[in-house]
Amino acid sequence: MWPVSGILFIIVSPHIANQIHANPHMSMQRPPLLPQFFKPIAGGPNMFDMREHDWKPWRAIFSKAFSAEYVVSLIPDMVDETMVYSETLKKFAEQKQMFQLDLITLRFTIDVIGKTILNAHLGAQRGYNMDRYISDELSKRYREYKADQGGERTKAIVDLVLQSYIPEQLGLDSKTSGDDLDPSFRAFAVSQIGLFTFVGHDSTSSTISILKSQPFLINDLRYTTAVIKEALRLFPPGGCSRAGRSDVALLSDSGQKCPTGDVAAVFTVHPELQRSPVYWPRPDAFLPERWVVKLGHELYPIKGAYRAFEIGPRNYVAQGFVMTELKVILAGLVRQFDFSPANEEFDSLNHQTRRAKVTTYRGERAYQIEEGAAHPADHYPCRVSIRKRG
């Protein structure tokens, strides 16, 4: 904020936010200040902060890789990694050990993304060099593609990206192109795949085996989807920023014109918008029923009030992947484990008291903190137990 970053235009109204993605000029352009914030995370230009003319061709490539049909084909790999995650949780349950769920889940998520994007196990819990691994894997896949263009490809997203990029972006016959990847493509691909990894983490065996053999059944989990969407409403992973324009004024809910030309960024604050009592009945209550009621019901969401993955042409390209991954995890684990928070135990072990820090926000001890993306405070210390059968 000013004077550090210039004046920000803050939006907490879905009606104003809808005007942005409906405007063909404003909806596409990121603010100029954004790259300096993403560079430490992504290492260079990426689809989150690119200007419109640079972003469009890359969006076309990754949109193919994250198509709904293709994401469903990745479910068996997600199932395999979920089973490994289940074994990790069982060990914590057997040892009756406190742990930080966010950190364990982050490493699990990295392995899921590595398996589905790179078709390789990254070994996140054993340590690795992400950039070097991705770069080496890109070179390997590039050589394989050049040597056998008609051969059967794996289901990894990186293969789809290479197949789209080589002939379409370079405009070359890949048989006659160089022996190694173009440096600019390599640098972008490494930072982009790394960013995908960064953002966007008995009965189990029987349930999840069904999904492995019949992955399309994931689309029938209506209430599970509602639970995920409600969790993302209460705890959205980020916000949205767009560049202001001198020729664009946004209308407030009361009809007042608000110019955007002299601001550093137009920023939609998802946590505030998605919990606003103006647009959400019982905004702090966890009510998955919001997502299964019919139009006209008091809980039915207002258009544009839910923006966990943003709306419009620059929405999150991998949102279908994320939702599918979350449904696989819940389908496989939710009936096997019970989780209980261990915040007071964590505070005691770390010599923290309630006077030393903020302990709750809006009644939540696991309130969100910023660590690149949003994470639960203290990374959600907890204990897990294996659910007893009745």
mmCIF file of N, CA and C in Angstrom, residues 70 74 77 114-120 141 153-161 163:
data_model
loop_
_atom_site.group_PDB
_atom_site.id
_atom_site.type_symbol
_atom_site.label_atom_id
_atom_site.label_comp_id
_atom_site.label_asym_id
_atom_site.label_seq_id
_atom_site.Cartn_x
_atom_site.Cartn_y
_atom_site.Cartn_z
ATOM 1 N N TYR A 70 -8.870 -34.811 -19.637
ATOM 2 C CA TYR A 70 -7.515 -35.273 -19.354
ATOM 3 C C TYR A 70 -7.266 -35.383 -17.854
ATOM 4 N N LEU A 74 -5.988 -38.691 -15.020
ATOM 5 C CA LEU A 74 -4.903 -38.652 -14.046
ATOM 6 C C LEU A 74 -5.300 -39.217 -12.680
ATOM 7 N N ASP A 77 -3.297 -42.073 -10.892
ATOM 8 C CA ASP A 77 -2.039 -41.631 -10.282
ATOM 9 C C ASP A 77 -2.290 -40.902 -8.965
ATOM 10 N N GLY A 114 3.853 -33.873 -8.922
ATOM 11 C CA GLY A 114 4.989 -34.429 -9.639
ATOM 12 C C GLY A 114 4.609 -35.652 -10.445
ATOM 13 N N LYS A 115 3.788 -36.525 -9.877
ATOM 14 C CA LYS A 115 3.373 -37.742 -10.562
ATOM 15 C C LYS A 115 2.504 -37.433 -11.763
ATOM 16 N N THR A 116 1.590 -36.485 -11.621
ATOM 17 C CA THR A 116 0.653 -36.202 -12.698
ATOM 18 C C THR A 116 1.204 -35.241 -13.745
ATOM 19 N N ILE A 117 2.065 -34.305 -13.335
ATOM 20 C CA ILE A 117 2.623 -33.355 -14.293
ATOM 21 C C ILE A 117 3.882 -33.900 -14.955
ATOM 22 N N LEU A 118 4.725 -34.557 -14.168
ATOM 23 C CA LEU A 118 6.005 -35.046 -14.694
ATOM 24 C C LEU A 118 6.046 -36.565 -14.865
ATOM 25 N N ASN A 119 5.000 -37.256 -14.411
ATOM 26 C CA ASN A 119 4.986 -38.718 -14.429
ATOM 27 C C ASN A 119 6.208 -39.269 -13.683
ATOM 28 N N ALA A 120 6.521 -38.677 -12.557
ATOM 29 C CA ALA A 120 7.684 -39.103 -11.776
ATOM 30 C C ALA A 120 7.407 -38.849 -10.305
ATOM 31 N N ARG A 141 12.335 -35.730 -21.639
ATOM 32 C CA ARG A 141 11.105 -35.874 -22.416
ATOM 33 C C ARG A 141 11.263 -35.274 -23.812
ATOM 34 N N ARG A 153 2.691 -41.784 -25.759
ATOM 35 C CA ARG A 153 3.136 -40.832 -24.745
ATOM 36 C C ARG A 153 2.555 -41.210 -23.385
ATOM 37 N N THR A 154 3.230 -40.769 -22.332
ATOM 38 C CA THR A 154 2.686 -40.954 -20.999
ATOM 39 C C THR A 154 1.540 -39.970 -20.779
ATOM 40 N N LYS A 155 0.894 -40.075 -19.642
ATOM 41 C CA LYS A 155 -0.216 -39.186 -19.323
ATOM 42 C C LYS A 155 0.234 -37.967 -18.537
ATOM 43 N N ALA A 156 1.532 -37.704 -18.531
ATOM 44 C CA ALA A 156 2.033 -36.554 -17.785
ATOM 45 C C ALA A 156 1.719 -35.265 -18.526
ATOM 46 N N ILE A 157 1.383 -34.227 -17.770
ATOM 47 C CA ILE A 157 1.041 -32.939 -18.357
ATOM 48 C C ILE A 157 2.229 -32.339 -19.086
ATOM 49 N N VAL A 158 3.446 -32.604 -18.594
ATOM 50 C CA VAL A 158 4.628 -32.052 -19.258
ATOM 51 C C VAL A 158 4.733 -32.538 -20.694
ATOM 52 N N ASP A 159 4.301 -33.763 -20.992
ATOM 53 C CA ASP A 159 4.348 -34.266 -22.363
ATOM 54 C C ASP A 159 3.384 -33.495 -23.263
ATOM 55 N N LEU A 160 2.201 -33.188 -22.740
ATOM 56 C CA LEU A 160 1.244 -32.406 -23.532
ATOM 57 C C LEU A 160 1.780 -31.018 -23.811
ATOM 58 N N VAL A 161 2.449 -30.431 -22.829
ATOM 59 C CA VAL A 161 3.018 -29.093 -23.021
ATOM 60 C C VAL A 161 4.088 -29.122 -24.101
ATOM 61 N N GLN A 163 4.437 -31.337 -26.521
ATOM 62 C CA GLN A 163 3.825 -31.642 -27.808
ATOM 63 C C GLN A 163 3.155 -30.414 -28.422
#
